[in-house]
CSV table of C-alpha atoms (C1' of nucleotides) in Angstrom, one decimal:
chain,number,residue,atom,x,y,z
A,936,MET,CA,-6.6,1.5,0.4
A,937,ILE,CA,-6.8,-0.9,3.3
A,938,LEU,CA,-6.4,-4.0,1.1
A,939,SER,CA,-4.1,-4.4,-1.9
A,940,LYS,CA,-5.6,-4.7,-5.4
A,941,THR,CA,-4.5,-8.3,-5.5
A,942,CYS,CA,-6.4,-9.0,-2.3
A,943,ASN,CA,-9.5,-7.2,-3.6
A,944,TYR,CA,-9.4,-9.3,-6.7
A,945,ALA,CA,-8.9,-12.5,-4.8
A,946,ILE,CA,-11.9,-11.8,-2.5
A,947,ARG,CA,-14.1,-11.0,-5.4
A,948,ALA,CA,-13.0,-14.0,-7.4
A,949,LEU,CA,-13.6,-16.4,-4.6
A,950,LEU,CA,-17.0,-14.8,-4.0
A,951,TYR,CA,-17.8,-15.4,-7.6
A,952,VAL,CA,-16.8,-19.0,-7.3
A,953,ALA,CA,-18.9,-19.4,-4.2
A,954,THR,CA,-22.0,-18.0,-5.9
A,955,ARG,CA,-21.6,-20.5,-8.7
A,956,LYS,CA,-22.0,-23.3,-6.2
A,957,SER,CA,-21.6,-26.0,-8.8
A,958,ASP,CA,-19.6,-29.2,-8.2
A,959,ASN,CA,-17.6,-28.3,-11.3
A,960,PHE,CA,-14.5,-26.3,-11.6
A,961,VAL,CA,-14.9,-22.7,-12.6
A,962,PRO,CA,-12.5,-21.5,-15.3
A,963,VAL,CA,-10.4,-18.5,-14.5
A,964,ARG,CA,-11.4,-17.1,-17.9
A,965,GLU,CA,-15.0,-17.0,-16.9
A,966,ILE,CA,-14.2,-15.3,-13.6
A,967,SER,CA,-12.1,-12.7,-15.3
A,968,GLN,CA,-14.8,-11.9,-17.8
A,969,LYS,CA,-17.6,-11.7,-15.3
A,970,LEU,CA,-15.7,-9.5,-12.9
A,971,ASP,CA,-14.0,-7.5,-15.6
A,972,LEU,CA,-10.5,-8.3,-14.4
A,973,SER,CA,-7.3,-9.2,-16.3
A,974,PHE,CA,-7.3,-13.0,-17.0
A,975,HIS,CA,-3.5,-13.3,-16.7
A,976,PHE,CA,-3.4,-11.3,-13.5
A,977,LEU,CA,-6.2,-13.4,-12.0
A,978,SER,CA,-4.4,-16.6,-13.0
A,979,LYS,CA,-1.4,-15.4,-11.0
A,980,ILE,CA,-3.5,-14.6,-8.0
A,981,HIS,CA,-5.0,-18.0,-8.0
A,982,LEU,CA,-1.5,-19.5,-7.6
A,983,ILE,CA,-1.3,-17.8,-4.3
A,984,LEU,CA,-4.8,-19.0,-3.3
A,985,ILE,CA,-3.9,-22.6,-4.2
A,986,GLN,CA,-0.6,-22.4,-2.3
A,987,HIS,CA,-2.6,-21.4,0.8
A,988,HIS,CA,-5.0,-24.2,0.3
A,989,LEU,CA,-8.0,-22.0,-0.3
A,990,THR,CA,-8.7,-23.4,-3.7
A,991,THR,CA,-7.9,-26.5,-5.7
A,992,SER,CA,-7.6,-26.6,-9.5
A,993,SER,CA,-7.8,-28.8,-12.5
A,994,ARG,CA,-6.3,-28.4,-16.0
A,995,GLY,CA,-7.9,-29.3,-19.2
A,996,VAL,CA,-11.3,-29.0,-20.9
A,997,LYS,CA,-13.5,-29.1,-17.8
A,998,GLY,CA,-10.9,-27.6,-15.6
A,999,GLY,CA,-10.8,-24.5,-13.6
A,1000,VAL,CA,-10.6,-23.6,-9.9
A,1001,SER,CA,-12.9,-24.5,-7.0
A,1002,LEU,CA,-13.0,-23.8,-3.3
A,1003,ALA,CA,-10.8,-26.2,-1.3
A,1004,ARG,CA,-13.4,-26.4,1.5
A,1005,PRO,CA,-17.0,-25.4,1.9
A,1006,ALA,CA,-17.8,-21.7,1.5
A,1007,GLU,CA,-19.0,-21.8,5.1
A,1008,ASP,CA,-15.5,-22.5,6.3
A,1009,ILE,CA,-13.7,-19.8,4.4
A,1010,THR,CA,-13.7,-16.3,6.0
A,1011,ILE,CA,-12.7,-13.1,4.4
A,1012,TYR,CA,-9.9,-13.0,6.9
A,1013,ASP,CA,-8.5,-16.2,5.5
A,1014,ILE,CA,-8.2,-14.7,2.1
A,1015,ILE,CA,-6.7,-11.4,3.4
A,1016,GLU,CA,-4.1,-13.3,5.5
A,1017,ALA,CA,-3.2,-15.5,2.5
A,1018,VAL,CA,-2.7,-12.6,0.1
A,1019,ASP,CA,-1.7,-9.5,2.1
A,1020,GLY,CA,-0.4,-11.3,5.2
A,1021,ASN,CA,-1.4,-10.4,8.8
A,1022,ALA,CA,0.9,-7.4,9.3
A,1023,MET,CA,-2.2,-5.2,9.2
A,1024,PHE,CA,-3.7,-7.0,12.2
A,1025,GLN,CA,-0.5,-7.1,14.3
A,1026,ASN,CA,1.8,-4.2,13.5
A,1027,CYS,CA,2.1,-0.8,15.2
A,1028,VAL,CA,0.2,1.8,13.3
A,1029,LEU,CA,3.2,4.1,13.4
A,1030,GLY,CA,5.5,1.3,12.2
A,1031,LEU,CA,7.6,0.9,15.3
A,1032,GLU,CA,9.1,-2.4,15.7
A,1033,ASN,CA,8.6,-3.4,19.3
A,1034,CYS,CA,5.5,-1.5,20.1
A,1035,SER,CA,3.6,-3.2,22.8
A,1036,ASP,CA,1.7,-2.7,26.0
A,1037,ASP,CA,5.0,-2.3,27.8
A,1038,HIS,CA,6.6,0.0,25.3
A,1039,PRO,CA,3.7,1.7,23.5
A,1040,CYS,CA,3.7,4.2,20.7
A,1041,PRO,CA,1.5,7.2,21.3
A,1042,LEU,CA,-1.4,5.6,19.4
A,1043,HIS,CA,-0.9,2.1,20.8
A,1044,HIS,CA,-3.8,2.0,23.1
A,1045,SER,CA,-6.6,3.1,20.8
A,1046,TRP,CA,-5.0,1.3,17.9
A,1047,SER,CA,-4.6,-2.2,19.5
A,1048,GLU,CA,-8.3,-2.1,20.4
A,1049,TYR,CA,-9.3,-1.0,17.0
A,1050,ARG,CA,-7.1,-3.6,15.3
A,1051,LEU,CA,-9.0,-6.4,17.0
A,1052,ASN,CA,-12.2,-5.1,15.7
A,1053,LEU,CA,-10.8,-4.9,12.2
A,1054,LYS,CA,-9.8,-8.6,12.4
A,1055,LYS,CA,-13.2,-9.5,13.8
A,1056,ILE,CA,-15.1,-7.9,11.0
A,1057,PHE,CA,-13.3,-10.0,8.5
A,1058,GLN,CA,-13.3,-13.1,10.6
A,1059,GLU,CA,-17.0,-13.0,11.2
A,1060,VAL,CA,-17.9,-13.1,7.6
A,1061,THR,CA,-17.6,-16.3,5.4
A,1062,LEU,CA,-17.8,-16.7,1.7
A,1063,ALA,CA,-21.1,-18.5,2.2
A,1064,ASP,CA,-22.7,-15.5,4.0
A,1065,LEU,CA,-21.7,-13.1,1.3
A,1066,ALA,CA,-22.5,-15.5,-1.6
A,1067,GLU,CA,-26.0,-15.8,-0.3
A,1068,LYS,CA,-26.4,-12.0,-0.2
A,1069,ILE,CA,-25.1,-11.9,-3.8
A,1070,ASN,CA,-27.5,-14.6,-5.0
A,1071,ASN,CA,-30.4,-12.7,-3.3
A,1072,GLU,CA,-29.3,-9.7,-5.4
A,1073,GLN,CA,-28.9,-7.6,-2.3
A,1074,VAL,CA,-25.4,-6.7,-3.2
A,1075,ARG,CA,-23.0,-6.7,-6.1
A,1076,LEU,CA,-19.6,-8.0,-6.9
A,1077,SER,CA,-18.5,-5.9,-9.8
A,1078,ASN,CA,-18.6,-2.4,-11.2
A,1079,ILE,CA,-20.7,-3.9,-13.9
A,1080,THR,CA,-24.2,-4.1,-12.6
A,1081,GLU,CA,-25.2,-7.6,-13.8
A,1082,ILE,CA,-22.7,-10.3,-13.2
A,1083,LEU,CA,-24.8,-13.4,-13.1
A,1084,ASP,CA,-26.6,-14.1,-16.3
B,260,MET,CA,0.3,-1.6,6.7
B,261,ILE,CA,-2.6,0.7,7.1
B,262,LEU,CA,-0.5,3.9,6.6
B,263,SER,CA,2.2,4.4,4.1
B,264,LYS,CA,5.8,4.7,5.4
B,265,THR,CA,5.8,8.3,4.3
B,266,CYS,CA,2.8,8.9,6.4
B,267,ASN,CA,4.3,7.1,9.4
B,268,TYR,CA,7.4,9.2,9.1
B,269,ALA,CA,5.3,12.4,8.8
B,270,ILE,CA,3.3,11.7,11.9
B,271,ARG,CA,6.4,10.8,13.9
B,272,ALA,CA,8.2,13.9,12.7
B,273,LEU,CA,5.4,16.2,13.6
B,274,LEU,CA,5.1,14.6,17.0
B,275,TYR,CA,8.8,15.2,17.5
B,276,VAL,CA,8.3,18.9,16.6
B,277,ALA,CA,5.3,19.1,18.9
B,278,THR,CA,7.3,17.7,21.8
B,279,ARG,CA,10.1,20.3,21.3
B,280,LYS,CA,7.5,23.1,22.0
B,281,SER,CA,10.0,25.8,21.4
B,282,ASP,CA,9.2,29.0,19.5
B,283,ASN,CA,12.2,28.3,17.2
B,284,PHE,CA,12.3,26.3,14.1
B,285,VAL,CA,13.4,22.7,14.3
B,286,PRO,CA,16.0,21.6,11.7
B,287,VAL,CA,15.0,18.6,9.6
B,288,ARG,CA,18.5,17.3,10.3
B,289,GLU,CA,17.8,17.2,14.0
B,290,ILE,CA,14.4,15.4,13.5
B,291,SER,CA,16.0,12.8,11.2
B,292,GLN,CA,18.8,12.1,13.7
B,293,LYS,CA,16.5,11.8,16.7
B,294,LEU,CA,14.0,9.6,14.9
B,295,ASP,CA,16.7,7.6,13.0
B,296,LEU,CA,15.2,8.4,9.6
B,297,SER,CA,16.8,9.5,6.3
B,298,PHE,CA,17.4,13.2,6.2
B,299,HIS,CA,16.8,13.6,2.5
B,300,PHE,CA,13.6,11.6,2.6
B,301,LEU,CA,12.3,13.5,5.5
B,302,SER,CA,13.0,16.7,3.7
B,303,LYS,CA,10.9,15.6,0.9
B,304,ILE,CA,8.0,14.6,3.2
B,305,HIS,CA,8.2,18.1,4.7
B,306,LEU,CA,7.4,19.6,1.4
B,307,ILE,CA,4.1,17.8,1.4
B,308,LEU,CA,3.4,19.0,4.9
B,309,ILE,CA,4.2,22.6,4.0
B,310,GLN,CA,2.0,22.4,0.9
B,311,HIS,CA,-0.9,21.2,3.1
B,312,HIS,CA,-0.3,24.1,5.5
B,313,LEU,CA,0.6,21.8,8.4
B,314,THR,CA,4.0,23.3,8.9
B,315,THR,CA,5.9,26.4,8.0
B,316,SER,CA,9.6,26.6,7.4
B,317,SER,CA,12.6,28.9,7.4
B,318,ARG,CA,15.9,28.6,5.6
B,319,GLY,CA,19.3,29.5,6.9
B,320,VAL,CA,21.2,29.3,10.1
B,321,LYS,CA,18.4,29.3,12.6
B,322,GLY,CA,16.0,27.7,10.1
B,323,GLY,CA,14.0,24.5,10.2
B,324,VAL,CA,10.3,23.6,10.3
B,325,SER,CA,7.6,24.4,12.8
B,326,LEU,CA,3.9,23.7,13.2
B,327,ALA,CA,1.7,26.0,11.2
B,328,ARG,CA,-0.8,26.1,14.0
B,329,PRO,CA,-1.0,25.1,17.6
B,330,ALA,CA,-0.5,21.4,18.3
B,331,GLU,CA,-4.0,21.3,19.8
B,332,ASP,CA,-5.4,22.1,16.4
B,333,ILE,CA,-3.6,19.4,14.4
B,334,THR,CA,-5.1,15.9,14.5
B,335,ILE,CA,-3.5,12.7,13.3
B,336,TYR,CA,-6.3,12.6,10.7
B,337,ASP,CA,-5.1,15.9,9.3
B,338,ILE,CA,-1.7,14.4,8.7
B,339,ILE,CA,-3.0,11.2,7.2
B,340,GLU,CA,-5.3,13.1,4.9
B,341,ALA,CA,-2.4,15.3,3.7
B,342,VAL,CA,0.0,12.5,3.0
B,343,ASP,CA,-2.0,9.4,2.1
B,344,GLY,CA,-5.3,11.1,1.1
B,345,ASN,CA,-8.7,10.2,2.3
B,346,ALA,CA,-9.4,7.2,0.1
B,347,MET,CA,-9.0,4.9,3.0
B,348,PHE,CA,-11.9,6.7,4.8
B,349,GLN,CA,-14.2,6.8,1.8
B,350,ASN,CA,-13.5,3.9,-0.6
B,351,CYS,CA,-15.2,0.6,-0.9
B,352,VAL,CA,-13.2,-2.1,0.9
B,353,LEU,CA,-13.5,-4.3,-2.2
B,354,GLY,CA,-12.4,-1.4,-4.5
B,355,LEU,CA,-15.7,-1.1,-6.3
B,356,GLU,CA,-16.3,2.3,-7.8
B,357,ASN,CA,-19.8,3.2,-6.9
B,358,CYS,CA,-20.3,1.2,-3.8
B,359,SER,CA,-23.0,2.9,-1.7
B,360,ASP,CA,-26.0,2.2,0.5
B,361,ASP,CA,-28.1,1.8,-2.7
B,362,HIS,CA,-25.6,-0.4,-4.6
B,363,PRO,CA,-23.6,-2.0,-1.8
B,364,CYS,CA,-20.8,-4.6,-2.1
B,365,PRO,CA,-21.1,-7.6,0.1
B,366,LEU,CA,-19.1,-6.0,2.9
B,367,HIS,CA,-20.5,-2.5,2.5
B,368,HIS,CA,-22.6,-2.5,5.6
B,369,SER,CA,-20.1,-3.6,8.2
B,370,TRP,CA,-17.3,-1.7,6.5
B,371,SER,CA,-19.0,1.7,6.2
B,372,GLU,CA,-19.7,1.6,9.9
B,373,TYR,CA,-16.2,0.5,10.6
B,374,ARG,CA,-14.7,3.2,8.4
B,375,LEU,CA,-16.3,5.9,10.5
B,376,ASN,CA,-14.7,4.5,13.6
B,377,LEU,CA,-11.3,4.5,11.9
B,378,LYS,CA,-11.7,8.1,11.0
B,379,LYS,CA,-12.8,8.9,14.5
B,380,ILE,CA,-9.8,7.3,16.1
B,381,PHE,CA,-7.5,9.6,14.1
B,382,GLN,CA,-9.7,12.7,14.4
B,383,GLU,CA,-10.0,12.4,18.1
B,384,VAL,CA,-6.3,12.7,18.8
B,385,THR,CA,-4.2,15.8,18.4
B,386,LEU,CA,-0.5,16.3,18.3
B,387,ALA,CA,-0.8,18.1,21.6
B,388,ASP,CA,-2.4,15.0,23.2
B,389,LEU,CA,0.3,12.7,22.0
B,390,ALA,CA,3.1,15.1,22.6
B,391,GLU,CA,2.1,15.3,26.3
B,392,LYS,CA,2.2,11.6,26.6
B,393,ILE,CA,5.6,11.5,25.0
B,394,ASN,CA,6.9,14.2,27.4
B,395,ASN,CA,5.5,12.3,30.3
B,396,GLU,CA,7.6,9.4,29.1
B,397,GLN,CA,4.5,7.2,28.9
B,398,VAL,CA,5.1,6.3,25.3
B,399,ARG,CA,7.9,6.4,22.7
B,400,LEU,CA,8.4,7.8,19.2
B,401,SER,CA,11.3,5.8,17.9
B,402,ASN,CA,12.7,2.3,17.8
B,403,ILE,CA,15.5,3.9,19.7
B,404,THR,CA,14.5,4.0,23.4
B,405,GLU,CA,15.7,7.5,24.3
B,406,ILE,CA,14.9,10.2,21.9
B,407,LEU,CA,14.9,13.2,24.0
B,408,ASP,CA,18.3,13.9,25.5
C,696,DG,C1',-3.7,-40.7,-30.8
C,697,DT,C1',-5.0,-36.0,-32.0
C,698,DA,C1',-7.0,-31.6,-31.2
C,699,DA,C1',-9.1,-28.4,-28.1
C,700,DT,C1',-9.1,-26.5,-23.7
C,701,DT,C1',-7.4,-24.8,-19.4
C,702,DA,C1',-4.1,-24.1,-15.5
C,703,DA,C1',1.1,-23.5,-14.4
C,704,DA,C1',5.1,-21.1,-14.8
C,705,DG,C1',8.2,-17.8,-16.1
C,706,DA,C1',9.8,-13.7,-18.7
C,707,DT,C1',9.0,-9.1,-19.2
C,708,DA,C1',7.2,-4.5,-18.7
C,709,DA,C1',4.8,-0.5,-16.7
C,710,DA,C1',3.6,2.2,-12.6
C,711,DA,C1',4.0,3.6,-7.9
C,712,DG,C1',6.4,3.9,-3.6
C,713,DA,C1',10.6,4.6,-1.1
C,714,DG,C1',15.0,6.5,-0.8
C,715,DT,C1',19.5,9.0,-2.4
C,716,DC,C1',22.1,12.7,-4.3
C,717,DT,C1',23.2,17.2,-6.2
C,718,DT,C1',22.5,21.9,-7.0
C,719,DA,C1',20.1,26.3,-6.0
C,720,DA,C1',18.2,29.7,-3.0
C,721,DA,C1',17.4,31.9,1.3
C,722,DT,C1',19.0,33.3,5.9
C,723,DC,C1',22.0,34.5,9.6
C,724,DA,C1',26.3,35.7,11.8
C,725,DA,C1',30.5,37.7,11.7
D,1163,DT,C1',30.3,41.2,1.9
D,1164,DT,C1',31.5,36.6,2.8
D,1165,DG,C1',30.9,32.1,4.6
D,1166,DA,C1',28.3,28.8,7.0
D,1167,DT,C1',23.9,26.8,7.5
D,1168,DT,C1',19.5,25.1,6.2
D,1169,DT,C1',15.4,24.4,3.3
D,1170,DA,C1',13.7,23.9,-1.8
D,1171,DA,C1',13.7,21.5,-5.9
D,1172,DG,C1',14.6,18.2,-9.1
D,1173,DA,C1',17.1,14.3,-11.1
D,1174,DC,C1',18.0,9.8,-10.4
D,1175,DT,C1',18.0,4.9,-8.4
D,1176,DC,C1',16.0,0.9,-6.3
D,1177,DT,C1',12.2,-1.9,-4.8
D,1178,DT,C1',7.6,-3.5,-4.8
D,1179,DT,C1',3.2,-3.8,-6.9
D,1180,DT,C1',0.5,-4.4,-10.8
D,1181,DA,C1',-0.1,-6.1,-15.2
D,1182,DT,C1',0.9,-8.5,-19.8
D,1183,DC,C1',2.6,-12.0,-22.8
D,1184,DT,C1',4.5,-16.5,-24.1
D,1185,DT,C1',5.5,-21.2,-23.4
D,1186,DT,C1',4.6,-25.6,-21.1
D,1187,DA,C1',1.9,-29.2,-19.0
D,1188,DA,C1',-2.2,-31.6,-17.9
D,1189,DT,C1',-7.0,-33.0,-19.0
D,1190,DT,C1',-10.9,-34.1,-21.8
D,1191,DA,C1',-13.5,-35.2,-26.0
D,1192,DC,C1',-13.5,-37.1,-30.3
DNA sequence: GTAATTAAAGATAAAAGAGTCTTAAATCAA
DNA sequence: TTGATTTAAGACTCTTTTATCTTTAATTAC
């Protein structure tokens, strides 16, 4: 797996929040039910997202989480960086410590080019882009077919 | 990290064997010393490689491991597939189970194209290609600068 | 103020990945 | 045959990731 499970869940959760596009907070319970994920685990993931200023939250009856800034301004890369870090986009594919153009590993050349593309793919796409696709029912967010009822 | 540590070590170990290009077996002890990796851990990794018919081995005084077929016929992809499996080259980037052209996740389109490139990069390169680079001292295999003395 | 609701925080546990250690088995050399 | 060498195999430990459960704190509605 390229992304950790935690990161997968984070992306899907934020996409769900983005599709709700209400001014209100979205309860974690609702997200976990709609995406069929563990409520407690998702709560924990949200702490990370809050720490990285991707979401804000409110406790209490009308509480929940919401995006910290417009969905247009949050890329998938932002989420990956917050949860999994950016090692994937920087490190040597063979795990060597000072792999560089000057001291390359055998795969350095092809990999460093590829790595940029990987970053690009995730940076080019915002939550808004994907939320629109989801709302147009062109794509899905969960193993369960219907998530938005 | 895209590849597991186990997989990194496996690739580097086989590259080392390929650079030795002797008809003899190469002791795991020698590999571990030259690559600065744990001998016992590397021994374990070699069991995987042997099971997947990437290497053969011999016990005893002149024993060790050697490539099961010519270095020209072993790609980096072969090693990755043996050690880490092929989930990375097949699975949905968001971890959805039946993500496909018919039932895509929001990232399916860009990802499925990208995934093919990823596979290609590793399939295009053989141990022989990289061993040649290493022997020409264009690249390195270890954090330690000199590995071939 | 009280009760219901919801995130925050922390303790705990299960599973997987990474790494170590010991013993057994095979091979070679003398 | 004996001893040295080297892989094979399995038990064991440590760390990280994933997941669960419980308690606390904040917010809202009444």
